[in-house]
XYZ file of C-alpha atoms in Angstrom:
415
model
C -34.912 14.103 -8.908
C -36.208 15.270 -5.504
C -34.841 13.366 -3.063
C -31.918 12.048 -4.907
C -30.888 15.745 -5.049
C -31.142 15.826 -0.767
C -29.284 13.037 -0.190
C -26.187 14.339 -2.674
C -26.710 17.153 -0.456
C -26.886 15.511 3.021
C -24.011 13.473 1.497
C -22.000 16.189 0.819
C -22.691 18.270 4.595
C -21.558 14.973 6.434
C -18.403 14.466 3.836
C -17.850 18.300 4.850
C -18.068 17.372 9.055
C -15.987 14.116 8.875
C -13.835 16.230 7.215
C -12.601 18.200 9.746
C -11.884 15.018 11.881
C -8.248 14.383 11.649
C -8.109 10.504 11.525
C -7.903 8.191 15.073
C -3.956 6.476 14.575
C -3.956 2.091 16.523
C -1.355 0.852 17.307
C -0.901 -3.101 16.691
C -0.226 -2.942 21.015
C -4.213 -1.830 21.378
C -5.456 -3.515 18.871
C -4.252 -6.607 20.100
C -5.324 -5.606 23.426
C -8.118 -4.539 21.983
C -9.348 -7.954 21.116
C -8.624 -9.996 24.309
C -11.369 -8.634 25.520
C -14.250 -9.355 22.066
C -15.412 -11.916 24.105
C -16.820 -9.597 27.169
C -19.573 -7.981 25.083
C -16.674 -5.195 23.872
C -18.969 -5.412 20.296
C -20.457 -2.085 21.178
C -17.732 -0.210 22.291
C -16.057 -0.664 19.109
C -19.164 -0.389 16.713
C -19.436 3.444 19.233
C -15.766 3.516 17.456
C -16.013 2.384 13.858
C -19.346 4.288 13.381
C -17.163 7.715 14.050
C -13.493 6.255 12.334
C -14.878 4.815 9.655
C -15.975 8.068 8.014
C -12.615 10.040 9.084
C -10.823 8.192 7.042
C -13.738 7.778 4.040
C -13.998 11.659 4.465
C -10.388 12.511 4.531
C -9.170 10.170 1.204
C -11.896 10.690 -0.606
C -11.720 14.926 -0.162
C -8.054 14.712 -1.513
C -9.885 12.556 -4.657
C -12.215 14.809 -5.789
C -8.697 16.895 -5.726
C -7.126 15.185 -8.817
C -7.242 16.840 -12.714
C -10.837 16.773 -14.146
C -9.575 14.653 -16.405
C -8.489 12.369 -14.917
C -11.873 12.542 -12.222
C -13.245 11.839 -16.183
C -11.376 8.906 -15.985
C -14.484 5.371 -16.043
C -11.760 3.602 -13.830
C -11.833 6.446 -11.063
C -15.584 7.131 -11.221
C -16.137 4.005 -10.654
C -13.882 3.873 -7.310
C -15.228 7.556 -6.679
C -18.485 5.467 -6.518
C -17.594 2.605 -4.578
C -16.698 5.523 -1.546
C -19.077 7.605 -1.994
C -21.947 4.222 -1.107
C -19.860 3.151 1.579
C -19.527 6.478 3.008
C -23.239 6.653 2.374
C -24.091 3.254 4.578
C -21.464 4.438 6.937
C -22.904 7.694 8.275
C -26.906 5.257 8.593
C -25.862 4.187 12.282
C -24.474 8.325 12.769
C -26.936 8.869 16.126
C -26.564 5.063 17.114
C -25.747 6.340 20.384
C -26.974 3.264 21.814
C -26.971 -0.349 19.718
C -29.698 -2.517 19.596
C -28.171 -6.742 18.892
C -29.959 -5.735 15.745
C -27.776 -2.843 14.648
C -24.549 -4.175 16.043
C -25.753 -7.631 13.480
C -26.495 -5.191 10.792
C -23.291 -2.658 11.216
C -21.157 -6.023 10.524
C -23.396 -7.299 7.957
C -22.244 -3.463 6.282
C -19.191 -3.945 6.678
C -19.274 -8.037 5.350
C -20.387 -5.690 2.346
C -17.875 -2.532 2.552
C -14.936 -4.558 1.981
C -16.357 -6.529 -0.851
C -17.295 -3.614 -3.190
C -13.999 -2.027 -2.428
C -12.008 -6.153 -3.562
C -10.667 -4.248 -6.117
C -10.127 -0.718 -5.806
C -6.073 -1.284 -7.139
C -6.910 -2.168 -9.303
C -9.296 -0.302 -10.800
C -7.498 2.911 -10.386
C -4.844 1.856 -11.514
C -6.686 0.802 -14.609
C -8.286 4.392 -14.766
C -4.536 5.940 -14.544
C -3.423 3.534 -18.103
C -7.124 5.635 -19.183
C -5.151 8.844 -18.402
C -2.354 8.140 -19.776
C -3.947 6.610 -22.889
C -5.920 9.759 -23.904
C -4.594 12.281 -22.950
C -0.803 11.430 -21.756
C 0.920 12.103 -18.162
C 3.216 15.495 -17.678
C 5.917 15.129 -15.049
C 3.986 16.934 -12.572
C 0.797 15.210 -12.783
C 2.685 12.111 -12.366
C 4.171 13.466 -9.315
C 0.664 14.138 -7.747
C -0.333 11.155 -8.727
C 2.752 9.078 -6.771
C 1.246 11.652 -4.294
C -2.201 10.840 -4.329
C -2.288 6.616 -4.362
C 0.803 6.259 -1.989
C -2.633 8.596 0.665
C -4.443 6.913 -1.122
C -3.798 2.869 -0.834
C -2.058 3.011 2.374
C -5.627 4.369 3.339
C -7.502 1.780 1.940
C -4.836 -0.833 4.125
C -5.761 0.959 7.096
C -9.816 1.063 6.403
C -9.542 -2.297 5.741
C -7.517 -3.497 8.748
C -10.172 -1.800 11.310
C -13.080 -3.303 9.134
C -11.616 -7.104 8.961
C -10.534 -6.316 13.583
C -14.218 -6.247 13.512
C -15.591 -8.353 11.192
C -13.450 -11.327 12.481
C -13.761 -11.121 15.936
C -17.888 -10.384 16.887
C -18.722 -11.861 12.900
C -19.846 -14.968 11.764
C -16.245 -15.188 10.106
C -12.976 -17.253 11.562
C -10.053 -15.922 12.325
C -7.507 -18.486 10.114
C -6.040 -19.744 12.949
C -7.463 -20.338 16.518
C -4.269 -17.879 18.676
C -4.881 -15.520 15.362
C -6.831 -12.232 17.261
C -8.504 -10.925 14.859
C -5.992 -10.561 11.703
C -2.588 -10.712 13.837
C -1.030 -13.378 15.425
C 0.682 -12.369 18.738
C 3.625 -14.371 18.516
C 3.826 -14.785 14.317
C 6.834 -17.132 13.481
C 8.520 -14.868 11.349
C 10.058 -18.080 9.540
C 7.083 -20.154 8.202
C 6.050 -17.064 6.831
C 9.275 -15.591 5.125
C 9.116 -20.191 3.410
C 5.449 -20.219 3.242
C 6.310 -16.564 0.978
C 9.127 -18.799 -0.706
C 6.692 -21.381 -1.286
C 3.682 -19.955 -3.382
C 6.455 -18.205 -6.305
C 7.954 -20.474 -5.806
C 5.650 -22.749 -7.607
C 5.449 -20.143 -9.925
C 8.272 -19.820 -11.221
C 8.290 -22.700 -11.920
C 4.897 -22.317 -14.114
C 6.798 -20.289 -16.072
C 10.370 -20.980 -15.926
C 10.295 -24.262 -14.887
C 12.571 -23.523 -13.162
C 12.970 -22.344 -9.333
C 16.617 -20.513 -7.444
C 17.112 -22.675 -3.465
C 16.406 -20.695 -0.455
C 19.030 -20.645 2.358
C 17.398 -19.269 5.390
C 19.537 -17.686 8.586
C 17.436 -16.608 12.222
C 20.045 -14.514 14.743
C 18.172 -13.305 17.796
C 20.696 -11.835 19.872
C 18.816 -10.829 22.368
C 18.328 -14.850 23.104
C 20.529 -16.546 21.179
C 18.892 -19.580 23.288
C 16.321 -19.923 19.984
C 16.921 -18.889 16.281
C 12.817 -18.480 16.419
C 12.758 -14.986 16.025
C 8.361 -13.878 16.599
C 6.525 -10.514 16.768
C 2.957 -9.183 17.052
C 2.507 -8.359 13.224
C -0.249 -8.796 10.449
C 0.521 -12.222 8.910
C -1.587 -10.933 5.651
C 0.827 -8.161 5.504
C 4.190 -9.767 6.135
C 3.312 -12.897 3.659
C 2.226 -9.651 0.862
C 5.537 -8.114 1.050
C 8.075 -11.212 1.035
C 6.214 -13.356 -1.821
C 6.316 -9.891 -4.082
C 10.406 -9.986 -3.144
C 10.456 -13.763 -4.358
C 8.695 -13.176 -7.006
C 10.661 -10.230 -8.268
C 13.854 -12.509 -7.519
C 13.170 -15.452 -8.775
C 12.751 -13.534 -12.133
C 15.641 -12.010 -11.645
C 17.679 -14.885 -11.296
C 16.941 -16.939 -13.680
C 16.691 -14.607 -16.141
C 20.600 -13.546 -15.725
C 21.013 -17.427 -15.501
C 18.961 -18.628 -18.775
C 20.920 -20.985 -19.267
C 21.877 -22.259 -15.864
C 21.238 -25.925 -14.243
C 22.230 -24.702 -10.980
C 21.016 -21.533 -9.719
C 22.496 -19.154 -7.270
C 20.476 -20.273 -3.004
C 17.606 -16.685 -2.717
C 19.972 -16.028 0.529
C 16.926 -14.466 3.566
C 18.171 -12.852 7.442
C 16.157 -13.008 9.782
C 17.486 -10.161 12.728
C 15.909 -9.430 15.873
C 17.238 -6.339 16.873
C 16.966 -4.194 20.165
C 14.084 -1.540 18.141
C 13.477 -3.526 14.525
C 13.215 -6.740 13.121
C 14.602 -7.187 9.908
C 14.632 -9.769 6.359
C 17.186 -9.631 4.532
C 16.518 -11.176 1.069
C 19.413 -11.385 -0.736
C 19.583 -12.848 -5.215
C 22.227 -12.553 -7.633
C 20.750 -11.227 -10.460
C 22.490 -9.192 -11.709
C 21.249 -6.069 -9.443
C 19.617 -2.682 -10.602
C 21.161 -0.244 -12.229
C 21.648 3.431 -9.460
C 20.021 4.712 -12.889
C 16.494 2.628 -12.184
C 15.539 1.735 -8.287
C 13.702 4.853 -7.105
C 11.497 3.746 -10.532
C 10.736 1.307 -8.625
C 8.969 2.477 -6.290
C 6.703 5.172 -9.133
C 3.345 3.550 -9.952
C 3.199 4.459 -13.177
C 6.461 1.598 -14.319
C 6.454 -1.464 -14.784
C 9.450 -4.186 -16.496
C 6.226 -6.520 -16.690
C 4.035 -6.268 -19.732
C 1.308 -3.711 -19.398
C -1.975 -5.190 -18.860
C -4.633 -6.145 -20.995
C -7.684 -4.543 -21.414
C -11.145 -5.740 -19.614
C -13.777 -5.105 -19.901
C -14.877 -6.280 -16.229
C -14.104 -4.029 -13.302
C -11.146 -6.310 -11.579
C -8.077 -6.303 -13.938
C -4.769 -8.305 -13.564
C -2.850 -6.010 -11.305
C 0.950 -7.493 -12.450
C 2.318 -5.100 -15.065
C 1.210 -2.199 -13.532
C 4.395 -2.316 -11.461
C 2.601 -2.211 -8.734
C 3.887 -4.970 -6.389
C 7.020 -2.360 -4.390
C 4.840 0.708 -3.785
C 2.466 -1.359 -1.929
C 4.087 -4.273 -0.398
C 6.632 -0.353 0.658
C 2.997 0.410 2.525
C 2.547 -2.475 4.117
C 5.996 -2.066 5.857
C 5.357 1.441 6.497
C 1.838 1.226 7.957
C 2.712 0.141 11.397
C 6.290 2.237 10.918
C 8.420 -0.458 9.417
C 9.522 0.630 6.127
C 11.177 -1.951 3.360
C 14.471 -0.612 1.046
C 16.541 -1.522 -1.923
C 19.669 -1.307 -2.659
C 22.058 -3.130 -4.757
C 24.816 -4.247 -6.861
C 24.622 -3.537 -10.762
C 26.314 -6.195 -12.617
C 25.645 -9.109 -9.028
C 22.104 -8.903 -7.286
C 20.197 -6.815 -4.834
C 18.758 -6.999 -1.498
C 15.444 -5.917 -0.197
C 14.969 -5.102 3.447
C 11.676 -5.583 5.564
C 12.258 -3.757 8.240
C 9.392 -4.417 11.158
C 9.000 -2.561 14.690
C 9.738 -4.940 17.419
C 7.632 -3.147 20.088
C 4.190 -3.494 19.230
C 3.324 -0.924 21.360
C 4.974 1.648 18.883
C 3.880 -0.120 15.849
C 1.576 2.670 15.119
C -0.757 3.651 12.171
C 0.746 5.418 9.998
C -2.189 7.679 8.257
C -2.903 10.604 5.652
C -4.525 13.748 7.379
C -6.447 15.402 4.678
C -5.593 19.527 5.451
C -4.250 22.255 3.333
C -0.708 20.711 3.317
C -2.016 18.280 1.518
C -4.025 20.020 -0.573
C -1.894 22.340 -1.493
C -0.026 19.757 -3.660
C -2.217 19.227 -6.296
C -2.517 22.854 -6.692
C 1.323 23.511 -7.400
C 3.825 22.121 -9.605
C 7.302 20.333 -8.834
C 9.949 23.066 -8.697
C 12.646 23.698 -10.399
C 15.428 21.469 -10.491
C 17.935 23.690 -9.070
C 21.382 21.196 -9.145
C 22.909 20.883 -12.146
C 21.666 17.962 -14.269
C 23.506 15.902 -17.970
C 22.729 17.881 -20.739
C 22.171 15.908 -24.156
C 23.790 18.634 -25.682
C 26.856 18.796 -23.451
C 28.590 15.963 -24.279
C 30.265 15.738 -27.634
C 33.347 17.520 -30.121
C 35.183 20.587 -29.203
C 33.507 22.628 -30.833
C 29.965 22.551 -29.408
C 31.598 21.582 -25.820
C 33.186 25.991 -27.121
C 29.459 26.349 -27.969
C 28.198 25.953 -24.204
C 30.651 27.190 -22.775
C 30.381 31.183 -25.887
C 26.459 30.658 -24.940
C 26.792 30.974 -20.666
C 30.169 34.247 -21.540
C 26.558 35.661 -23.632
C 24.032 34.903 -20.719
C 23.309 38.065 -18.609
C 23.435 37.116 -15.525
């Protein structure tokens, strides 16, 4: 018992200390430059950086977890996620004093990173389950929903960044091989955007045909104004991140098109335009799936909103992601992680355009990381201000009698 208390006190001490530091954002170019020299004895350099940086990133987001409403923290799934983070933090700070690392220490560190990555593989689904548990047990008011939205954006962005660091180290220095010989860790220095688009389309099409027995065809157009001699658009990027975004967008577009034309024997094509400009690479997916009402456009990026059926409860730690409504919010985080973006625009009654923006210059594609500070902590303690713009009132519409009552109420109001 005394040993357990001492460990908890020691962990809390290190947590407070590391949360005082800001995470250090890296650019894709820095990842690539370091990875190119990975065979010249830089494993120790990576170890020395990560043994400090990973605890800093964990501590920053763990401090924010502690600011969540108490009833949410007591949900079984959220408690499980907190335990995973605490365990991973304790494992990492064991290397805190290792200023000079032996080969055994380096190998042990790499093995720990693999264990941490595996332990956190179901964090997204488990945290989503925790939100459902809160909703079922207590309900969620508007202010709580705003805080959850704010937190989850930061929490999942932190998770993306931590997995990026872990994947780079384990792919460069561990036993796991990169998915392609030209890759530097998980980064492709010559990522062919069209190939990733087609790969994501084919896999989404397979799912669509399984469910609906039909799927729209794909038309791709590439523009490269800076080099008209080639239609190929290449960039330095993480193919798995780009695939994740495109696969989610294709699934949504296919579902919209098929359901908008339920009796059609031939569906309108999905059109993808890939264009490489001076600053951004733009990937625009256009569909004729009937569009989205303007009132619902912003809701698509809310974690608590989904147009799919709610997933069934599971006794295991993992749960199905479909139906949680996390596809688009997470895809936008992947886009923003390296200073890009994901934007939707819609023509209600016709179709929707989804645009992914990626930085052309890899030295400008810096990580976007959440930082724990007083400004962040105030968000969890302050209610959202009352709306100071007029909004439609249900009682303000109707016959002249209700309108007259409205004017009478306004006339009698003291100002």
